[in-house]
């Protein structure tokens, strides 16, 4: 195998949320327009067994340990596409490849990412559901490649990009395209709860509830919960009133899922991942 020049080669991950949203092809197009060409690839169908060692710094100094376990929610959504991309402008650009690609992907918090970056233009959900990961340095790329590829460093793309693009098309064709952002997921949860208890609402509540269910204003959920039979004492009132944002009262989604089941309702994997991670990491809002 040809030796990897880590000064011009960057590890890139397109995680399950990118595949769920059918964004991989578009991200690959953008990378290639900026002269980043995939040279090796692999599909990770499960959480990497030595991921904890890679995330040791985040676990010990950046996030509280239980925050880190939310990474598992992301990997549980489906496969991850791991790539090594080579910078075709490495010899002429004043910026090194890792720095250039870091600028292209945008800030970790998508609301802080500048227009023209991947995370802003493709509307990443939050820090966890962030569409793309790239290594920050040649040393990080080499280390992370050993975590996500193993000793073989994936499959070479010596014959062009057709093979990779066909694989991405298969992966995306295998799942319905996910279009719901944070505000959509929260409104969807409130809407289906409202529909489930519709017959128990007063006539006045039925007039107000549909608008409140989709209202993005802070506090709209609490107003909706007050319309439920019994108000705040209703079994689903906590879920309805929850903002699912940091610095707001939190809910236990496992317990919430059990309460929803009594009414014949469920949280799908995407809803659970978006709501759970957004309680810790601020999401990009529809009006941003």
PDB file of C-alpha atoms in Angstrom, residues 33-159:
ATOM      1  CA  UNK A  33     -15.161  21.568  -5.812  1.00  0.00           C
ATOM      2  CA  UNK A  34     -12.648  22.644  -3.177  1.00  0.00           C
ATOM      3  CA  UNK A  35     -10.075  20.131  -4.500  1.00  0.00           C
ATOM      4  CA  UNK A  36     -10.480  17.555  -1.713  1.00  0.00           C
ATOM      5  CA  UNK A  37     -10.541  14.184  -3.463  1.00  0.00           C
ATOM      6  CA  UNK A  38     -11.369  10.912  -1.657  1.00  0.00           C
ATOM      7  CA  UNK A  39      -8.545   8.410  -1.983  1.00  0.00           C
ATOM      8  CA  UNK A  40      -9.664   5.722   0.484  1.00  0.00           C
ATOM      9  CA  UNK A  41     -13.024   4.832   2.047  1.00  0.00           C
ATOM     10  CA  UNK A  42     -14.913   2.413   4.250  1.00  0.00           C
ATOM     11  CA  UNK A  43     -18.393   2.044   5.723  1.00  0.00           C
ATOM     12  CA  UNK A  44     -18.703   1.613   9.475  1.00  0.00           C
ATOM     13  CA  UNK A  45     -21.845  -0.357  10.231  1.00  0.00           C
ATOM     14  CA  UNK A  46     -21.354  -0.250  13.990  1.00  0.00           C
ATOM     15  CA  UNK A  47     -19.794   1.971  16.630  1.00  0.00           C
ATOM     16  CA  UNK A  48     -15.975   1.606  16.446  1.00  0.00           C
ATOM     17  CA  UNK A  49     -14.833  -0.617  19.338  1.00  0.00           C
ATOM     18  CA  UNK A  50     -11.938   1.690  20.290  1.00  0.00           C
ATOM     19  CA  UNK A  51     -13.895   4.920  19.940  1.00  0.00           C
ATOM     20  CA  UNK A  52     -13.598   5.690  23.662  1.00  0.00           C
ATOM     21  CA  UNK A  53      -9.829   5.941  23.414  1.00  0.00           C
ATOM     22  CA  UNK A  54     -10.182   8.405  20.532  1.00  0.00           C
ATOM     23  CA  UNK A  55     -12.676  10.511  22.498  1.00  0.00           C
ATOM     24  CA  UNK A  56     -10.685  10.379  25.745  1.00  0.00           C
ATOM     25  CA  UNK A  57      -9.960  14.127  25.705  1.00  0.00           C
ATOM     26  CA  UNK A  58     -13.618  15.017  25.224  1.00  0.00           C
ATOM     27  CA  UNK A  59     -14.705  12.597  27.942  1.00  0.00           C
ATOM     28  CA  UNK A  60     -12.215  13.859  30.505  1.00  0.00           C
ATOM     29  CA  UNK A  61     -12.030  17.593  29.820  1.00  0.00           C
ATOM     30  CA  UNK A  62     -14.596  18.909  27.333  1.00  0.00           C
ATOM     31  CA  UNK A  63     -17.849  17.068  28.036  1.00  0.00           C
ATOM     32  CA  UNK A  64     -19.182  15.464  31.152  1.00  0.00           C
ATOM     33  CA  UNK A  65     -18.980  11.708  30.686  1.00  0.00           C
ATOM     34  CA  UNK A  66     -22.734  11.217  30.385  1.00  0.00           C
ATOM     35  CA  UNK A  67     -22.819  13.833  27.608  1.00  0.00           C
ATOM     36  CA  UNK A  68     -20.331  11.750  25.682  1.00  0.00           C
ATOM     37  CA  UNK A  69     -22.636   8.720  25.704  1.00  0.00           C
ATOM     38  CA  UNK A  70     -24.875  10.684  23.358  1.00  0.00           C
ATOM     39  CA  UNK A  71     -22.352   9.850  20.647  1.00  0.00           C
ATOM     40  CA  UNK A  72     -23.848   6.365  20.820  1.00  0.00           C
ATOM     41  CA  UNK A  73     -27.223   7.815  19.811  1.00  0.00           C
ATOM     42  CA  UNK A  74     -25.649   9.063  16.594  1.00  0.00           C
ATOM     43  CA  UNK A  75     -23.965   5.767  15.712  1.00  0.00           C
ATOM     44  CA  UNK A  76     -27.211   3.920  16.478  1.00  0.00           C
ATOM     45  CA  UNK A  77     -28.912   5.801  13.637  1.00  0.00           C
ATOM     46  CA  UNK A  78     -27.063   3.801  10.987  1.00  0.00           C
ATOM     47  CA  UNK A  79     -23.767   3.502   9.091  1.00  0.00           C
ATOM     48  CA  UNK A  80     -20.970   6.066   8.911  1.00  0.00           C
ATOM     49  CA  UNK A  81     -18.932   6.763   5.775  1.00  0.00           C
ATOM     50  CA  UNK A  82     -15.232   7.151   6.587  1.00  0.00           C
ATOM     51  CA  UNK A  83     -12.937   8.787   4.035  1.00  0.00           C
ATOM     52  CA  UNK A  84      -9.378   9.853   3.523  1.00  0.00           C
ATOM     53  CA  UNK A  85      -9.357  12.904   1.257  1.00  0.00           C
ATOM     54  CA  UNK A  86      -6.294  14.384  -0.410  1.00  0.00           C
ATOM     55  CA  UNK A  87      -5.948  18.125  -0.895  1.00  0.00           C
ATOM     56  CA  UNK A  88      -5.191  18.877  -4.535  1.00  0.00           C
ATOM     57  CA  UNK A  89      -4.223  22.444  -3.583  1.00  0.00           C
ATOM     58  CA  UNK A  90      -1.789  21.464  -0.834  1.00  0.00           C
ATOM     59  CA  UNK A  91       1.218  22.649  -2.871  1.00  0.00           C
ATOM     60  CA  UNK A  92      -0.246  26.039  -3.801  1.00  0.00           C
ATOM     61  CA  UNK A  93      -2.622  27.032  -1.008  1.00  0.00           C
ATOM     62  CA  UNK A  94      -1.286  29.292   1.769  1.00  0.00           C
ATOM     63  CA  UNK A  95      -3.454  27.325   4.233  1.00  0.00           C
ATOM     64  CA  UNK A  96      -2.594  23.709   5.159  1.00  0.00           C
ATOM     65  CA  UNK A  97      -5.224  21.099   4.205  1.00  0.00           C
ATOM     66  CA  UNK A  98      -6.540  20.459   7.706  1.00  0.00           C
ATOM     67  CA  UNK A  99      -7.074  24.145   8.378  1.00  0.00           C
ATOM     68  CA  UNK A 100      -8.648  24.706   4.964  1.00  0.00           C
ATOM     69  CA  UNK A 101     -11.095  21.858   5.452  1.00  0.00           C
ATOM     70  CA  UNK A 102     -11.875  22.951   9.006  1.00  0.00           C
ATOM     71  CA  UNK A 103     -12.919  26.341   7.649  1.00  0.00           C
ATOM     72  CA  UNK A 104     -15.064  24.692   4.974  1.00  0.00           C
ATOM     73  CA  UNK A 105     -17.017  22.528   7.426  1.00  0.00           C
ATOM     74  CA  UNK A 106     -17.819  25.448   9.776  1.00  0.00           C
ATOM     75  CA  UNK A 107     -18.066  25.902  13.540  1.00  0.00           C
ATOM     76  CA  UNK A 108     -19.054  22.982  15.758  1.00  0.00           C
ATOM     77  CA  UNK A 109     -22.225  24.802  16.822  1.00  0.00           C
ATOM     78  CA  UNK A 110     -24.113  25.146  13.511  1.00  0.00           C
ATOM     79  CA  UNK A 111     -25.768  28.397  14.635  1.00  0.00           C
ATOM     80  CA  UNK A 112     -22.254  29.861  14.881  1.00  0.00           C
ATOM     81  CA  UNK A 113     -21.127  28.523  11.498  1.00  0.00           C
ATOM     82  CA  UNK A 114     -20.739  31.101   8.739  1.00  0.00           C
ATOM     83  CA  UNK A 115     -22.793  31.051   5.533  1.00  0.00           C
ATOM     84  CA  UNK A 116     -20.928  29.107   2.870  1.00  0.00           C
ATOM     85  CA  UNK A 117     -19.841  26.374   5.287  1.00  0.00           C
ATOM     86  CA  UNK A 118     -21.142  22.818   5.225  1.00  0.00           C
ATOM     87  CA  UNK A 119     -22.740  22.889   8.649  1.00  0.00           C
ATOM     88  CA  UNK A 120     -24.562  26.145   8.003  1.00  0.00           C
ATOM     89  CA  UNK A 121     -25.610  25.691   4.388  1.00  0.00           C
ATOM     90  CA  UNK A 122     -26.709  22.071   4.871  1.00  0.00           C
ATOM     91  CA  UNK A 123     -28.201  22.983   8.272  1.00  0.00           C
ATOM     92  CA  UNK A 124     -26.620  20.674  10.801  1.00  0.00           C
ATOM     93  CA  UNK A 125     -28.943  19.961  13.740  1.00  0.00           C
ATOM     94  CA  UNK A 126     -26.466  20.528  16.596  1.00  0.00           C
ATOM     95  CA  UNK A 127     -22.955  19.598  17.749  1.00  0.00           C
ATOM     96  CA  UNK A 128     -23.788  15.882  17.770  1.00  0.00           C
ATOM     97  CA  UNK A 129     -25.821  15.715  14.562  1.00  0.00           C
ATOM     98  CA  UNK A 130     -23.332  17.859  12.665  1.00  0.00           C
ATOM     99  CA  UNK A 131     -23.166  16.270   9.154  1.00  0.00           C
ATOM    100  CA  UNK A 132     -19.367  16.052   8.959  1.00  0.00           C
ATOM    101  CA  UNK A 133     -16.288  15.461  11.088  1.00  0.00           C
ATOM    102  CA  UNK A 134     -12.762  16.237   9.926  1.00  0.00           C
ATOM    103  CA  UNK A 135      -9.499  15.776  11.775  1.00  0.00           C
ATOM    104  CA  UNK A 136      -7.802  18.943  13.021  1.00  0.00           C
ATOM    105  CA  UNK A 137      -4.172  18.079  12.266  1.00  0.00           C
ATOM    106  CA  UNK A 138      -1.977  15.544  10.434  1.00  0.00           C
ATOM    107  CA  UNK A 139      -1.370  13.807  13.764  1.00  0.00           C
ATOM    108  CA  UNK A 140      -5.104  13.604  14.462  1.00  0.00           C
ATOM    109  CA  UNK A 141      -5.802  12.243  10.991  1.00  0.00           C
ATOM    110  CA  UNK A 142      -3.281   9.454  11.428  1.00  0.00           C
ATOM    111  CA  UNK A 143      -4.632   8.577  14.892  1.00  0.00           C
ATOM    112  CA  UNK A 144      -8.297   8.730  13.912  1.00  0.00           C
ATOM    113  CA  UNK A 145      -7.683   6.727  10.753  1.00  0.00           C
ATOM    114  CA  UNK A 146      -6.380   3.906  12.954  1.00  0.00           C
ATOM    115  CA  UNK A 147      -9.600   4.115  14.999  1.00  0.00           C
ATOM    116  CA  UNK A 148     -12.087   4.237  12.142  1.00  0.00           C
ATOM    117  CA  UNK A 149     -10.275   2.254   9.446  1.00  0.00           C
ATOM    118  CA  UNK A 150      -8.031  -0.079  11.360  1.00  0.00           C
ATOM    119  CA  UNK A 151      -4.621  -1.177  10.045  1.00  0.00           C
ATOM    120  CA  UNK A 152      -5.806  -1.567   6.430  1.00  0.00           C
ATOM    121  CA  UNK A 153      -6.932   2.075   6.132  1.00  0.00           C
ATOM    122  CA  UNK A 154      -9.993   1.175   4.101  1.00  0.00           C
ATOM    123  CA  UNK A 155     -10.452   0.574   0.380  1.00  0.00           C
ATOM    124  CA  UNK A 156      -8.359   2.502  -2.172  1.00  0.00           C
ATOM    125  CA  UNK A 157      -9.996   4.607  -4.879  1.00  0.00           C
ATOM    126  CA  UNK A 158      -7.300   4.266  -7.498  1.00  0.00           C
ATOM    127  CA  UNK A 159      -9.776   3.985 -10.369  1.00  0.00           C
TER     128      UNK A 159
END
